[in-house]
GROMACS .gro file of N, CA and C in nm:
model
  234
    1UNK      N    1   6.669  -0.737   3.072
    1UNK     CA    2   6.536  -0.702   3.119
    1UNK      C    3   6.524  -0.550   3.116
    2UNK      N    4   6.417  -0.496   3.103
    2UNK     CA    5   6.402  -0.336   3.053
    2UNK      C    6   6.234  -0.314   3.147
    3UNK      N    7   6.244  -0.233   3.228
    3UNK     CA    8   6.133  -0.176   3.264
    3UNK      C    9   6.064  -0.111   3.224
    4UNK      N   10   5.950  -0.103   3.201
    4UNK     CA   11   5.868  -0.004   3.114
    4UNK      C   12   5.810   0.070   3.235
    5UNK      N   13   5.830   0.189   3.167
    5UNK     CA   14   5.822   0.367   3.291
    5UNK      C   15   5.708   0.415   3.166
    6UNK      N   16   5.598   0.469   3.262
    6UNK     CA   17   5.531   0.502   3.174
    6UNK      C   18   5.539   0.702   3.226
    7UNK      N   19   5.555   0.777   3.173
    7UNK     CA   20   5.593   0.936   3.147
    7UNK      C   21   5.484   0.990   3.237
    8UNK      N   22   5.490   1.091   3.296
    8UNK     CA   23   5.424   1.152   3.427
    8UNK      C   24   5.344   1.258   3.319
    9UNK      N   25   5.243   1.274   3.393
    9UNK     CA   26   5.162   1.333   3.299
    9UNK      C   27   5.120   1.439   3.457
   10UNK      N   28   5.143   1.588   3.340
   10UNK     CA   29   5.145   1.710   3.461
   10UNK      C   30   5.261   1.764   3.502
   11UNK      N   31   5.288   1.864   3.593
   11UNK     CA   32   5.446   1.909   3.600
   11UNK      C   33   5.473   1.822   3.698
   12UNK      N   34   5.609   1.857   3.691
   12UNK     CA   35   5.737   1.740   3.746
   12UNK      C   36   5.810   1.880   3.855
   13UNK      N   37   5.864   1.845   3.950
   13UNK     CA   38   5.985   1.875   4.031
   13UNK      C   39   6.083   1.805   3.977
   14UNK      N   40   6.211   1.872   3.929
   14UNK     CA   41   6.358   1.768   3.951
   14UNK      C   42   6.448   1.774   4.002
   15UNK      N   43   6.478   1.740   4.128
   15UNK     CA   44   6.612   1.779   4.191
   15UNK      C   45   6.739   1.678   4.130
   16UNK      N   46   6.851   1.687   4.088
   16UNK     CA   47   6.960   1.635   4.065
   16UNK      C   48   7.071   1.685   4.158
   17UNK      N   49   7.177   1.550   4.193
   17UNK     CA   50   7.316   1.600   4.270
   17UNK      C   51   7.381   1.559   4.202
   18UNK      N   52   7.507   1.619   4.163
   18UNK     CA   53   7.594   1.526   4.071
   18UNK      C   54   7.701   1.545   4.135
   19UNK      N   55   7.732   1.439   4.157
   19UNK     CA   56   7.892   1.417   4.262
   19UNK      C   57   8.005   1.361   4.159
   20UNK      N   58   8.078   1.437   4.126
   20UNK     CA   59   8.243   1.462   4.063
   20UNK      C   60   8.314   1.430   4.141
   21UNK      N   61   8.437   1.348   4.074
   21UNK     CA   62   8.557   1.288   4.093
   21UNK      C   63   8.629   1.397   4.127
   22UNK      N   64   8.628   1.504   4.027
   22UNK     CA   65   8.741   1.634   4.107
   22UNK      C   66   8.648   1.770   4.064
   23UNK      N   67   8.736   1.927   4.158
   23UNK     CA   68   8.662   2.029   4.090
   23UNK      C   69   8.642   2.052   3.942
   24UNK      N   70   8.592   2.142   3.946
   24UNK     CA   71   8.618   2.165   3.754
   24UNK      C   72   8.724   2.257   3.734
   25UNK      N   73   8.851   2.219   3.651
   25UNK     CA   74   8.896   2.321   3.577
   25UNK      C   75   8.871   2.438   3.574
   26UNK      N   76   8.876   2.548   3.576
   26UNK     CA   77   8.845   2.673   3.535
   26UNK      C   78   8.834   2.717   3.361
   27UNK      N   79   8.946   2.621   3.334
   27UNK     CA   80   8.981   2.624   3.184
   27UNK      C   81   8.842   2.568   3.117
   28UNK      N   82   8.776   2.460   3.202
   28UNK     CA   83   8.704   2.400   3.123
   28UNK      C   84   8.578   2.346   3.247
   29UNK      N   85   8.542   2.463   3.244
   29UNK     CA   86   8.399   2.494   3.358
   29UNK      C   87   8.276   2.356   3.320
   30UNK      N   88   8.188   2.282   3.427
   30UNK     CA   89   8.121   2.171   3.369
   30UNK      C   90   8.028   2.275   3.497
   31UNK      N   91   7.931   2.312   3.435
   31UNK     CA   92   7.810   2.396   3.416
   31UNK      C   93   7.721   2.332   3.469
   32UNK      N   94   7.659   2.375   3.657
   32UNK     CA   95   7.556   2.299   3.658
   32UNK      C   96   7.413   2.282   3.569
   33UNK      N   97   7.378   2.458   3.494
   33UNK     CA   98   7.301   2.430   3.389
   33UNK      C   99   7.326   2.343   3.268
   34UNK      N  100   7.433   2.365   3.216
   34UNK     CA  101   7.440   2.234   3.168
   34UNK      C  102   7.412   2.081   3.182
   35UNK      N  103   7.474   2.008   3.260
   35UNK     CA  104   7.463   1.898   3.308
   35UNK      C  105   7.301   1.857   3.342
   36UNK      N  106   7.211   2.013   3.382
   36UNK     CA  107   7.092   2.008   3.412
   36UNK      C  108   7.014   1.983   3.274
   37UNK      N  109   7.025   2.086   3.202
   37UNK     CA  110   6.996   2.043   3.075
   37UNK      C  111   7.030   1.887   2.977
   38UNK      N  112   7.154   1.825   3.010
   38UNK     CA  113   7.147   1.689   2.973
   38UNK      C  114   7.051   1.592   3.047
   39UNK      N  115   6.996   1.611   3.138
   39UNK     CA  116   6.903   1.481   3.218
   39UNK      C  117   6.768   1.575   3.147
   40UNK      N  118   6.750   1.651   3.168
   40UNK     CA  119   6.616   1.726   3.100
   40UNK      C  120   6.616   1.621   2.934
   41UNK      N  121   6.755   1.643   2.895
   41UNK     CA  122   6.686   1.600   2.746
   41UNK      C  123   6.696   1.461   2.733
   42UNK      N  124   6.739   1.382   2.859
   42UNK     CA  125   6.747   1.250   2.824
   42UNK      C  126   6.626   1.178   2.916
   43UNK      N  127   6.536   1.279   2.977
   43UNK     CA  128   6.461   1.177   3.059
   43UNK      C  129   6.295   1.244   2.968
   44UNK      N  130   6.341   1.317   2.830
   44UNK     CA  131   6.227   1.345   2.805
   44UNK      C  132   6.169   1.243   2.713
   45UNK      N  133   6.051   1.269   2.738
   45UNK     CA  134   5.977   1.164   2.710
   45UNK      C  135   5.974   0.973   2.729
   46UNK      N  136   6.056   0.992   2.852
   46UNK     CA  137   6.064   0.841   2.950
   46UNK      C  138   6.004   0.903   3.071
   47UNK      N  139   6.039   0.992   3.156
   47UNK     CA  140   6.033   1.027   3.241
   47UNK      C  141   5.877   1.117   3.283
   48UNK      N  142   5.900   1.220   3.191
   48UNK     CA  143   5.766   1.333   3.136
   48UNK      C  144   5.777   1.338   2.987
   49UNK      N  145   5.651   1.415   2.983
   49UNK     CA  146   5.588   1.363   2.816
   49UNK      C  147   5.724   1.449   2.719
   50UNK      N  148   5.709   1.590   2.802
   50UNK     CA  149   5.808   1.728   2.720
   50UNK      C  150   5.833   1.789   2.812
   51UNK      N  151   5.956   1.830   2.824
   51UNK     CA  152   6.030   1.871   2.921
   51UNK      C  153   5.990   2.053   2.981
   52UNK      N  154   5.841   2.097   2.893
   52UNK     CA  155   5.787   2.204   2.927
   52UNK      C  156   5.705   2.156   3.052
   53UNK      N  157   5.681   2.038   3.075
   53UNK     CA  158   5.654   2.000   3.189
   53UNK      C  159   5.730   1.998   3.335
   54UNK      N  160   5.869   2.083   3.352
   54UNK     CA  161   5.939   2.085   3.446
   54UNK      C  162   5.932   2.232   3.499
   55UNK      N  163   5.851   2.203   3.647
   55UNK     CA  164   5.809   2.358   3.657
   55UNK      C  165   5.926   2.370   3.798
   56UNK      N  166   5.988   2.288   3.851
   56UNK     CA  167   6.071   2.308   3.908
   56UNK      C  168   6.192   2.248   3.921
   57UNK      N  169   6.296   2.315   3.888
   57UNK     CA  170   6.436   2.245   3.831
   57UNK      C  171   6.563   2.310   3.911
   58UNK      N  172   6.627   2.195   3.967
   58UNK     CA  173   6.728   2.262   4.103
   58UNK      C  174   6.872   2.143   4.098
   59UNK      N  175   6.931   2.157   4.121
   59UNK     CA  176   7.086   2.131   4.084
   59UNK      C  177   7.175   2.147   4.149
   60UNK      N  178   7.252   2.035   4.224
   60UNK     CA  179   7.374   2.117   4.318
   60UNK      C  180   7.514   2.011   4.225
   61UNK      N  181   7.595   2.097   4.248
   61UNK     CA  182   7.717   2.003   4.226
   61UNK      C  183   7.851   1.978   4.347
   62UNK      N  184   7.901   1.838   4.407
   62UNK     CA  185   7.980   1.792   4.465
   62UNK      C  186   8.092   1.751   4.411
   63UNK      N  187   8.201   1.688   4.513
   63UNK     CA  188   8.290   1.587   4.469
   63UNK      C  189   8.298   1.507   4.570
   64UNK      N  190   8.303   1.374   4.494
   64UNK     CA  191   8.328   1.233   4.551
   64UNK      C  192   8.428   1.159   4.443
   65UNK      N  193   8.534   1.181   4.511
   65UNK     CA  194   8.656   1.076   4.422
   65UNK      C  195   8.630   0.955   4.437
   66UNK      N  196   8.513   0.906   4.524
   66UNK     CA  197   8.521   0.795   4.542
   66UNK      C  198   8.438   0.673   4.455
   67UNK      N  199   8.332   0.741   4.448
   67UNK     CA  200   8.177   0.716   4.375
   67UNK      C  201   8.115   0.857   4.318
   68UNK      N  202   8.173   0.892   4.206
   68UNK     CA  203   8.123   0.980   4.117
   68UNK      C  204   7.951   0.921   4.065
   69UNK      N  205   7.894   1.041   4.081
   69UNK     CA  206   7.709   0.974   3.990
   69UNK      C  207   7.654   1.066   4.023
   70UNK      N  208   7.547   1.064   3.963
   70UNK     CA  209   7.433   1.200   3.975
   70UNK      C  210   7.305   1.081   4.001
   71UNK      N  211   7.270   1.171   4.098
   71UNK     CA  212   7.117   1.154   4.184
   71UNK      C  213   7.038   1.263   4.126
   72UNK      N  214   6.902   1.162   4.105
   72UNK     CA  215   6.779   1.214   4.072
   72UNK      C  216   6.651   1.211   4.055
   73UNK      N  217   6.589   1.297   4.185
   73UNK     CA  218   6.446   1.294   4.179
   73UNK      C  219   6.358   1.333   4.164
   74UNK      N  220   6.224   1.298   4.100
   74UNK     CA  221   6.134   1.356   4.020
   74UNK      C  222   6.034   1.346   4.113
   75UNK      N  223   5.965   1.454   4.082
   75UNK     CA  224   5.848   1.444   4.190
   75UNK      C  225   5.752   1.513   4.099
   76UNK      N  226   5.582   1.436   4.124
   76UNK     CA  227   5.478   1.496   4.048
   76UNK      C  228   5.404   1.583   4.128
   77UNK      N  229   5.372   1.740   4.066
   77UNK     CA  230   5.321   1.830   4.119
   77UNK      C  231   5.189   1.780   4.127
   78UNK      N  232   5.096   1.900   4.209
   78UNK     CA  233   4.963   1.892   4.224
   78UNK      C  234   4.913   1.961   4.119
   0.00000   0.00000   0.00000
């Protein structure tokens, strides 16, 4: 079964948390801009039409060894 999301039309808020199993490496840094930038390009055009539509974009990063996942919510501006 597949839900059909129809794309927010107007700017978007996105807050994301992404909770990690462990810190990051130093050797091999996992970039909250990064990680921010992967949900940007995977919720474009499901989520919002083009991701020039994200006028506010915020990011924290955790650890949970227990239940690793990233939370994320979109909110439509006025």
């Amino acid at each position: 079964c597949q839900a059909r999301v129809h794309p927010i039309a107007g700017d978007v808020a996105v807050y994301c948390r992404f909770y990690l199993t462990r810190r990051p490496d130093p050797r091999h840094p996992l970039d909250v801009d990064n990680m921010l930038k992967l949900v940007q390009d995977a919720l474009n055009g499901k989520a919002w039409e083009d991701d020039s539509q994200v006028a506010d974009l915020r990011g924290r990063r955790f650890v949970d060894r227990e239940n690793p996942r990233t939370e994320i919510e979109i909110e439509a501006l006025p």
